[in-house]
Amino acid sequence: MDIPLEKHKGKIRTVELRKESPSGLAIGGQDCLALHLFEGSYPNKPVIAWEITDTDPSKWLGDVRKPYKDVLGDPVGWAKMVREEHGAKIICLNLIGTDPNKDDKSPEEAASLLKNILSAIDIPVIVKGPGPGEKQNDVLAACAEAASGQSCLFAAAVEEQYKTLVASCMAYGHALVAETPIDVNLCKQLNILISDMNLSLDRVVIDPLTGGLGYGLEYTYSVMERIRLQALGGDEMMQNPFICFIGDEVWKVKEVKADDPAWGDREKRAILWEIATATSLLYSGADILVMRHPEAIKAVNEAIDDLMKG
Amino acid sequence: MALTGLQIFKLLPNTNCGDCGVPTCLAFAMKLAAKRVELSKCPHASDEAKAALGEASAPPIRKIAIGAGENMATVGEELVMFRHDKTFYHKTVIAPLLHDNNNAVDEAKTLSSIVVERAGEVLKIDAIALQQSGDDGEHFAKTAQAISSETGLPLILISGDPDGMKKALDLVGDKRPLVYPMVNENFDGMTAIAKEKGVPIVVAGPSGLDGLIERVKKVKAAGVEDIVLDPSSKSLAGSLRDQTLIRRAALQADIKDLGYPTISGALSGGDSSCKSSIASIAAICKYSSFLVIEDFQPWQFLPLLTLRQNIYTDPQKPLQVEPKIYPILEPDESSPLLVTTNFSLTYFMVSTEIDDSEVPSHLLITEAEGQSVLTAWAAGKFSPEIIAKAVMESKIEERLKHRNLIIPGYVAMLSGELEENLPGWRVHVGPQESADIPAYLREEWPQIASSPAGDA
Ligand code: B12
Ligand code: SF4
């Protein structure tokens, strides 16, 4: 029998996070399509980042508040809990409290929190700003400086606002997330702009923008496959690992919130909504999945282990 | 191997009669080679040509249908590895697994009664897989018959007992179930039964695709063509490998013995349903035509069927609804007016929530090339000008005695400019998520309606 195995010209870059720590991680590095261990090499497993917030996430649904009820509003305790009790390998610190429309916390406050988290746990940290705007630049710049030399991953650079973050990451030795709205060309374009500023693309992770299950997932799924095919085909401006922010997209939708008896147990359904969004994007190429519910994370981690046994 | 245009041409009469709708035999041969026309269009092709071409012109993955009537389920005929190249064609058939020793008939009835409409598609279970547990073939057959007549759903019959299978097919063979022989020793007997009844059969591989191909050759030699492949993968990783290679073999390597739809089983593994859920997700994303799910739970229904809906939608064009005013629950001159875009998912979300609110309303849908609210806004297709124009052109003014317009919460920023474009109107920012529309219409609308500023 002669079924062709596919060898590709291109290879995904390896992005190293928290390299100086024994619990540092490398992301990416594969030379084949998502999870295709049977025809390529996959030096690094996809990982799940536990999302934690700098301030009590009052908008989070009860299901994802309950498991963390003792540590909501105590981000350092929260980080330690997911590390020590759940064996987290990486976390995502979402600085929602710095949003001018929420608690409007200062950049300095965010920076000192990040420092405290980095000394409390030895795993890599993804730092997510409050979203595009002046505040984002100030917050991420202060955090990048405070975490100098700890190779964190900062989110996110967007086409309209990337220069300050690129400069901070260059100055203080961090990696960054390049976010574009579900579009192959925009993704490539932003990577070009970033590398034109001389930040090595070994320090860039692509956020293709996540549509949740039932709310645009199919667009994200396909744009990831297309970007990956182009990268493996040899396009050097696309050869970066992917990050997908799952939690935010999942935990707000109707099918997760609604108590319709015909739809079966609501909490189990909600957890499966997160599992399904994450798992399908794992199959389309995600290298980092940012998630919320411990049971969903456990299930997807088991799947990753199974897939990585080859 | 697929034949080239010239090879096909040599098999045609070369009379250039044009009856096929193409001026010359050569041109017809070229089209045939490109699979853009079928041989049956040439009324003069010899039997020899038909035999030679039959195989070459068949779709690379055979079409298989199970069941009868309106619930018939069709799989196969896929043409691509990636959904962005062309829509995945026949959706994965989702079949919960039941055992004939339990209340299989009642369970089947319950499962088949779950029906949810989502984004204009009716989601429901496609088939029932029934497994014979003991050696009472009679009971298996009767259970199959009862499920078939109670639910009308196509069946996947799983058994290692040729006698039970035969009895079942005597009762439901005309409903074209899929035969799944469980124990390999009985395989020849099962093949003979499937052939006799003219129903499709699952060929399960011992291990590896080479072994699977050997089995397929045997079954074909026995005269059965309607085959479904079970690569008997042992893990998630094995399943991804096997499913990918089978599809690649059919589409790219022209390996005819693997040119069939596939089946995957999501077995619960006892401890939790997470494992079966994940195996199901993998099967839907990666090429399974049939998915048999053990211990299927109602809460798995929406996530799994929504995923299938997502993966199988046409990636080129978003589903759209017609831009116009939709009356919901018989609204009158004092009912609220809400506006959104013509993306069918958006329309569906908003209209069901209005329906749930029990507040009769007018829903204005604008032309936005089928894009969601924020996508359309970002692309300039849901601008204050466009919305204002849609309001004016709808002539809704003539049917309303108030001048209040409710816009989606996510586009709060356009309310000021929209008011400027709509003299005499007041623009109200609704909630961001449609799930909050019922509370909004019940609690906030009465206040808006009673405030004098918005009167006509
Ligand atoms: C899928 C998607 C796409 C798909 C298109 C899908 C489609 N048919 O619309 C594609 C890939 C094509 C796309 C393209 C673009 N996109 Co886009 N896309 C998304 C994504 C991931 C999901 C959108 C979606 O389907 N939502 C589901 C529907 C149901 O939501 P909805 O319509 O908003 O409806 C909800 C509510 O608004 C509410 N609601 C709706 N109507 C009403 C009415 C009333 C009265 C009320 C009260 C409530 C209400 O109910 C619904 C359920 O809660 C979002 C990000 C995200 N995660 O949400 C980005 C997003 C919308 N896209 C964005 C952008 C920028 C674009 C592009 C302009 C990018 C570009 N430069 O090319 C293009 C524009 C297209 C073009 N060039 O013509 C941005 C918008 C930025 C902004 N906030 O300003 C977003 C937010 C991503 C981001 N964060 O950058 N996109
Ligand atoms: S109908 Fe057949 S014989 Fe006539 S032109 Fe077409 S291919 Fe040739």
PDB file of N, CA and C in Angstrom, chain A residues 107-169:
ATOM      1  N   PRO A 107      -0.946  50.932  36.062  1.00  0.00           N
ATOM      2  CA  PRO A 107       0.097  50.078  35.499  1.00  0.00           C
ATOM      3  C   PRO A 107       1.058  49.590  36.583  1.00  0.00           C
ATOM      4  N   GLU A 108       1.334  50.437  37.555  1.00  0.00           N
ATOM      5  CA  GLU A 108       2.270  50.054  38.609  1.00  0.00           C
ATOM      6  C   GLU A 108       1.711  48.892  39.431  1.00  0.00           C
ATOM      7  N   GLU A 109       0.404  48.980  39.705  1.00  0.00           N
ATOM      8  CA  GLU A 109      -0.232  47.927  40.477  1.00  0.00           C
ATOM      9  C   GLU A 109      -0.137  46.591  39.730  1.00  0.00           C
ATOM     10  N   ALA A 110      -0.424  46.636  38.425  1.00  0.00           N
ATOM     11  CA  ALA A 110      -0.346  45.422  37.612  1.00  0.00           C
ATOM     12  C   ALA A 110       1.075  44.879  37.611  1.00  0.00           C
ATOM     13  N   ALA A 111       2.046  45.791  37.488  1.00  0.00           N
ATOM     14  CA  ALA A 111       3.446  45.372  37.424  1.00  0.00           C
ATOM     15  C   ALA A 111       3.869  44.708  38.730  1.00  0.00           C
ATOM     16  N   SER A 112       3.443  45.258  39.860  1.00  0.00           N
ATOM     17  CA  SER A 112       3.902  44.656  41.111  1.00  0.00           C
ATOM     18  C   SER A 112       3.179  43.322  41.340  1.00  0.00           C
ATOM     19  N   LEU A 113       1.936  43.222  40.883  1.00  0.00           N
ATOM     20  CA  LEU A 113       1.243  41.930  40.968  1.00  0.00           C
ATOM     21  C   LEU A 113       1.999  40.880  40.151  1.00  0.00           C
ATOM     22  N   LEU A 114       2.385  41.240  38.942  1.00  0.00           N
ATOM     23  CA  LEU A 114       3.098  40.283  38.083  1.00  0.00           C
ATOM     24  C   LEU A 114       4.384  39.813  38.769  1.00  0.00           C
ATOM     25  N   LYS A 115       5.091  40.771  39.374  1.00  0.00           N
ATOM     26  CA  LYS A 115       6.331  40.411  40.086  1.00  0.00           C
ATOM     27  C   LYS A 115       6.045  39.400  41.186  1.00  0.00           C
ATOM     28  N   ASN A 116       4.983  39.668  41.949  1.00  0.00           N
ATOM     29  CA  ASN A 116       4.636  38.763  43.042  1.00  0.00           C
ATOM     30  C   ASN A 116       4.285  37.372  42.528  1.00  0.00           C
ATOM     31  N   ILE A 117       3.555  37.332  41.418  1.00  0.00           N
ATOM     32  CA  ILE A 117       3.185  36.029  40.865  1.00  0.00           C
ATOM     33  C   ILE A 117       4.434  35.289  40.399  1.00  0.00           C
ATOM     34  N   LEU A 118       5.326  36.011  39.746  1.00  0.00           N
ATOM     35  CA  LEU A 118       6.537  35.360  39.247  1.00  0.00           C
ATOM     36  C   LEU A 118       7.402  34.831  40.396  1.00  0.00           C
ATOM     37  N   SER A 119       7.340  35.496  41.547  1.00  0.00           N
ATOM     38  CA  SER A 119       8.149  34.917  42.635  1.00  0.00           C
ATOM     39  C   SER A 119       7.383  33.819  43.371  1.00  0.00           C
ATOM     40  N   ALA A 120       6.067  33.782  43.228  1.00  0.00           N
ATOM     41  CA  ALA A 120       5.300  32.734  43.913  1.00  0.00           C
ATOM     42  C   ALA A 120       5.302  31.414  43.140  1.00  0.00           C
ATOM     43  N   ILE A 121       5.343  31.473  41.818  1.00  0.00           N
ATOM     44  CA  ILE A 121       5.328  30.241  41.020  1.00  0.00           C
ATOM     45  C   ILE A 121       6.453  30.295  39.991  1.00  0.00           C
ATOM     46  N   ASP A 122       6.929  29.095  39.585  1.00  0.00           N
ATOM     47  CA  ASP A 122       8.088  29.057  38.688  1.00  0.00           C
ATOM     48  C   ASP A 122       7.728  28.753  37.236  1.00  0.00           C
ATOM     49  N   ILE A 123       6.428  28.735  36.915  1.00  0.00           N
ATOM     50  CA  ILE A 123       6.019  28.386  35.546  1.00  0.00           C
ATOM     51  C   ILE A 123       5.839  29.649  34.698  1.00  0.00           C
ATOM     52  N   PRO A 124       5.787  29.498  33.366  1.00  0.00           N
ATOM     53  CA  PRO A 124       5.622  30.659  32.488  1.00  0.00           C
ATOM     54  C   PRO A 124       4.279  31.370  32.705  1.00  0.00           C
ATOM     55  N   VAL A 125       4.295  32.665  32.432  1.00  0.00           N
ATOM     56  CA  VAL A 125       3.093  33.473  32.607  1.00  0.00           C
ATOM     57  C   VAL A 125       2.785  34.220  31.306  1.00  0.00           C
ATOM     58  N   ILE A 126       1.529  34.124  30.887  1.00  0.00           N
ATOM     59  CA  ILE A 126       1.042  34.925  29.770  1.00  0.00           C
ATOM     60  C   ILE A 126       0.367  36.131  30.411  1.00  0.00           C
ATOM     61  N   VAL A 127       0.678  37.331  29.942  1.00  0.00           N
ATOM     62  CA  VAL A 127       0.087  38.529  30.532  1.00  0.00           C
ATOM     63  C   VAL A 127      -0.828  39.166  29.499  1.00  0.00           C
ATOM     64  N   LYS A 128      -2.120  39.266  29.833  1.00  0.00           N
ATOM     65  CA  LYS A 128      -3.082  39.804  28.875  1.00  0.00           C
ATOM     66  C   LYS A 128      -3.555  41.171  29.340  1.00  0.00           C
ATOM     67  N   GLY A 129      -3.386  42.166  28.491  1.00  0.00           N
ATOM     68  CA  GLY A 129      -3.788  43.528  28.821  1.00  0.00           C
ATOM     69  C   GLY A 129      -5.289  43.723  28.713  1.00  0.00           C
ATOM     70  N   PRO A 130      -5.753  44.939  29.041  1.00  0.00           N
ATOM     71  CA  PRO A 130      -7.190  45.195  29.073  1.00  0.00           C
ATOM     72  C   PRO A 130      -7.815  45.368  27.690  1.00  0.00           C
ATOM     73  N   GLY A 131      -7.020  45.307  26.622  1.00  0.00           N
ATOM     74  CA  GLY A 131      -7.568  45.494  25.273  1.00  0.00           C
ATOM     75  C   GLY A 131      -7.028  46.771  24.675  1.00  0.00           C
ATOM     76  N   PRO A 132      -7.096  46.887  23.329  1.00  0.00           N
ATOM     77  CA  PRO A 132      -6.489  48.016  22.632  1.00  0.00           C
ATOM     78  C   PRO A 132      -6.883  49.371  23.227  1.00  0.00           C
ATOM     79  N   GLY A 133      -5.938  50.288  23.224  1.00  0.00           N
ATOM     80  CA  GLY A 133      -6.167  51.616  23.791  1.00  0.00           C
ATOM     81  C   GLY A 133      -4.893  52.065  24.498  1.00  0.00           C
ATOM     82  N   GLU A 134      -4.855  53.321  24.925  1.00  0.00           N
ATOM     83  CA  GLU A 134      -3.665  53.861  25.583  1.00  0.00           C
ATOM     84  C   GLU A 134      -3.291  53.049  26.821  1.00  0.00           C
ATOM     85  N   LYS A 135      -4.330  52.689  27.591  1.00  0.00           N
ATOM     86  CA  LYS A 135      -4.086  51.991  28.849  1.00  0.00           C
ATOM     87  C   LYS A 135      -3.306  50.702  28.618  1.00  0.00           C
ATOM     88  N   GLN A 136      -3.666  49.981  27.575  1.00  0.00           N
ATOM     89  CA  GLN A 136      -2.993  48.716  27.256  1.00  0.00           C
ATOM     90  C   GLN A 136      -1.481  48.923  27.132  1.00  0.00           C
ATOM     91  N   ASN A 137      -1.087  49.943  26.377  1.00  0.00           N
ATOM     92  CA  ASN A 137       0.339  50.219  26.203  1.00  0.00           C
ATOM     93  C   ASN A 137       1.024  50.454  27.543  1.00  0.00           C
ATOM     94  N   ASP A 138       0.423  51.288  28.368  1.00  0.00           N
ATOM     95  CA  ASP A 138       1.046  51.641  29.640  1.00  0.00           C
ATOM     96  C   ASP A 138       1.151  50.427  30.557  1.00  0.00           C
ATOM     97  N   VAL A 139       0.067  49.663  30.621  1.00  0.00           N
ATOM     98  CA  VAL A 139       0.037  48.507  31.515  1.00  0.00           C
ATOM     99  C   VAL A 139       1.068  47.464  31.089  1.00  0.00           C
ATOM    100  N   LEU A 140       1.057  47.135  29.796  1.00  0.00           N
ATOM    101  CA  LEU A 140       1.958  46.078  29.339  1.00  0.00           C
ATOM    102  C   LEU A 140       3.424  46.530  29.406  1.00  0.00           C
ATOM    103  N   ALA A 141       3.663  47.816  29.137  1.00  0.00           N
ATOM    104  CA  ALA A 141       5.044  48.307  29.215  1.00  0.00           C
ATOM    105  C   ALA A 141       5.558  48.199  30.650  1.00  0.00           C
ATOM    106  N   ALA A 142       4.739  48.599  31.621  1.00  0.00           N
ATOM    107  CA  ALA A 142       5.156  48.529  33.018  1.00  0.00           C
ATOM    108  C   ALA A 142       5.387  47.083  33.438  1.00  0.00           C
ATOM    109  N   CYS A 143       4.513  46.191  32.985  1.00  0.00           N
ATOM    110  CA  CYS A 143       4.652  44.778  33.349  1.00  0.00           C
ATOM    111  C   CYS A 143       5.914  44.181  32.710  1.00  0.00           C
ATOM    112  N   ALA A 144       6.156  44.519  31.447  1.00  0.00           N
ATOM    113  CA  ALA A 144       7.319  43.970  30.749  1.00  0.00           C
ATOM    114  C   ALA A 144       8.591  44.370  31.478  1.00  0.00           C
ATOM    115  N   GLU A 145       8.615  45.602  31.923  1.00  0.00           N
ATOM    116  CA  GLU A 145       9.807  46.069  32.636  1.00  0.00           C
ATOM    117  C   GLU A 145       9.969  45.323  33.973  1.00  0.00           C
ATOM    118  N   ALA A 146       8.855  45.215  34.687  1.00  0.00           N
ATOM    119  CA  ALA A 146       8.907  44.568  36.000  1.00  0.00           C
ATOM    120  C   ALA A 146       9.344  43.112  35.892  1.00  0.00           C
ATOM    121  N   ALA A 147       9.015  42.471  34.760  1.00  0.00           N
ATOM    122  CA  ALA A 147       9.324  41.051  34.592  1.00  0.00           C
ATOM    123  C   ALA A 147      10.579  40.855  33.743  1.00  0.00           C
ATOM    124  N   SER A 148      11.398  41.859  33.700  1.00  0.00           N
ATOM    125  CA  SER A 148      12.581  41.831  32.840  1.00  0.00           C
ATOM    126  C   SER A 148      13.360  40.511  32.980  1.00  0.00           C
ATOM    127  N   GLY A 149      13.693  39.912  31.850  1.00  0.00           N
ATOM    128  CA  GLY A 149      14.502  38.697  31.856  1.00  0.00           C
ATOM    129  C   GLY A 149      13.754  37.412  32.188  1.00  0.00           C
ATOM    130  N   GLN A 150      12.443  37.479  32.378  1.00  0.00           N
ATOM    131  CA  GLN A 150      11.694  36.268  32.753  1.00  0.00           C
ATOM    132  C   GLN A 150      10.955  35.644  31.581  1.00  0.00           C
ATOM    133  N   SER A 151      11.239  36.104  30.390  1.00  0.00           N
ATOM    134  CA  SER A 151      10.568  35.661  29.146  1.00  0.00           C
ATOM    135  C   SER A 151       9.106  35.255  29.335  1.00  0.00           C
ATOM    136  N   CYS A 152       8.288  36.257  29.596  1.00  0.00           N
ATOM    137  CA  CYS A 152       6.829  36.073  29.633  1.00  0.00           C
ATOM    138  C   CYS A 152       6.285  36.211  28.215  1.00  0.00           C
ATOM    139  N   LEU A 153       4.974  35.953  28.081  1.00  0.00           N
ATOM    140  CA  LEU A 153       4.310  36.124  26.781  1.00  0.00           C
ATOM    141  C   LEU A 153       3.251  37.206  26.940  1.00  0.00           C
ATOM    142  N   PHE A 154       3.386  38.303  26.182  1.00  0.00           N
ATOM    143  CA  PHE A 154       2.477  39.429  26.348  1.00  0.00           C
ATOM    144  C   PHE A 154       1.420  39.490  25.255  1.00  0.00           C
ATOM    145  N   ALA A 155       0.167  39.733  25.674  1.00  0.00           N
ATOM    146  CA  ALA A 155      -0.943  39.780  24.719  1.00  0.00           C
ATOM    147  C   ALA A 155      -1.675  41.115  24.876  1.00  0.00           C
ATOM    148  N   ALA A 156      -1.899  41.791  23.792  1.00  0.00           N
ATOM    149  CA  ALA A 156      -1.557  41.372  22.449  1.00  0.00           C
ATOM    150  C   ALA A 156      -1.181  42.589  21.610  1.00  0.00           C
ATOM    151  N   ALA A 157      -0.349  42.325  20.577  1.00  0.00           N
ATOM    152  CA  ALA A 157      -0.082  43.349  19.579  1.00  0.00           C
ATOM    153  C   ALA A 157      -1.138  43.245  18.494  1.00  0.00           C
ATOM    154  N   VAL A 158      -1.736  44.357  18.104  1.00  0.00           N
ATOM    155  CA  VAL A 158      -2.686  44.365  16.992  1.00  0.00           C
ATOM    156  C   VAL A 158      -2.173  45.349  15.948  1.00  0.00           C
ATOM    157  N   GLU A 159      -2.747  45.306  14.745  1.00  0.00           N
ATOM    158  CA  GLU A 159      -2.186  46.095  13.664  1.00  0.00           C
ATOM    159  C   GLU A 159      -2.155  47.584  13.993  1.00  0.00           C
ATOM    160  N   GLU A 160      -3.185  48.054  14.701  1.00  0.00           N
ATOM    161  CA  GLU A 160      -3.276  49.479  15.005  1.00  0.00           C
ATOM    162  C   GLU A 160      -2.380  49.862  16.175  1.00  0.00           C
ATOM    163  N   GLN A 161      -1.874  48.881  16.905  1.00  0.00           N
ATOM    164  CA  GLN A 161      -1.140  49.202  18.130  1.00  0.00           C
ATOM    165  C   GLN A 161      -0.177  48.076  18.453  1.00  0.00           C
ATOM    166  N   TYR A 162       1.028  48.172  17.914  1.00  0.00           N
ATOM    167  CA  TYR A 162       1.982  47.098  18.178  1.00  0.00           C
ATOM    168  C   TYR A 162       3.362  47.608  18.564  1.00  0.00           C
ATOM    169  N   LYS A 163       3.657  48.867  18.204  1.00  0.00           N
ATOM    170  CA  LYS A 163       5.043  49.328  18.321  1.00  0.00           C
ATOM    171  C   LYS A 163       5.544  49.356  19.756  1.00  0.00           C
ATOM    172  N   THR A 164       4.724  49.906  20.666  1.00  0.00           N
ATOM    173  CA  THR A 164       5.173  50.008  22.058  1.00  0.00           C
ATOM    174  C   THR A 164       5.443  48.633  22.638  1.00  0.00           C
ATOM    175  N   LEU A 165       4.519  47.707  22.359  1.00  0.00           N
ATOM    176  CA  LEU A 165       4.678  46.366  22.924  1.00  0.00           C
ATOM    177  C   LEU A 165       5.896  45.665  22.325  1.00  0.00           C
ATOM    178  N   VAL A 166       6.100  45.815  21.031  1.00  0.00           N
ATOM    179  CA  VAL A 166       7.273  45.199  20.400  1.00  0.00           C
ATOM    180  C   VAL A 166       8.536  45.748  21.050  1.00  0.00           C
ATOM    181  N   ALA A 167       8.580  47.068  21.250  1.00  0.00           N
ATOM    182  CA  ALA A 167       9.766  47.686  21.841  1.00  0.00           C
ATOM    183  C   ALA A 167       9.993  47.155  23.260  1.00  0.00           C
ATOM    184  N   SER A 168       8.935  47.058  24.060  1.00  0.00           N
ATOM    185  CA  SER A 168       9.080  46.550  25.436  1.00  0.00           C
ATOM    186  C   SER A 168       9.592  45.120  25.430  1.00  0.00           C
ATOM    187  N   CYS A 169       9.036  44.302  24.561  1.00  0.00           N
ATOM    188  CA  CYS A 169       9.432  42.894  24.552  1.00  0.00           C
ATOM    189  C   CYS A 169      10.888  42.743  24.120  1.00  0.00           C
TER     190      CYS A 169
END
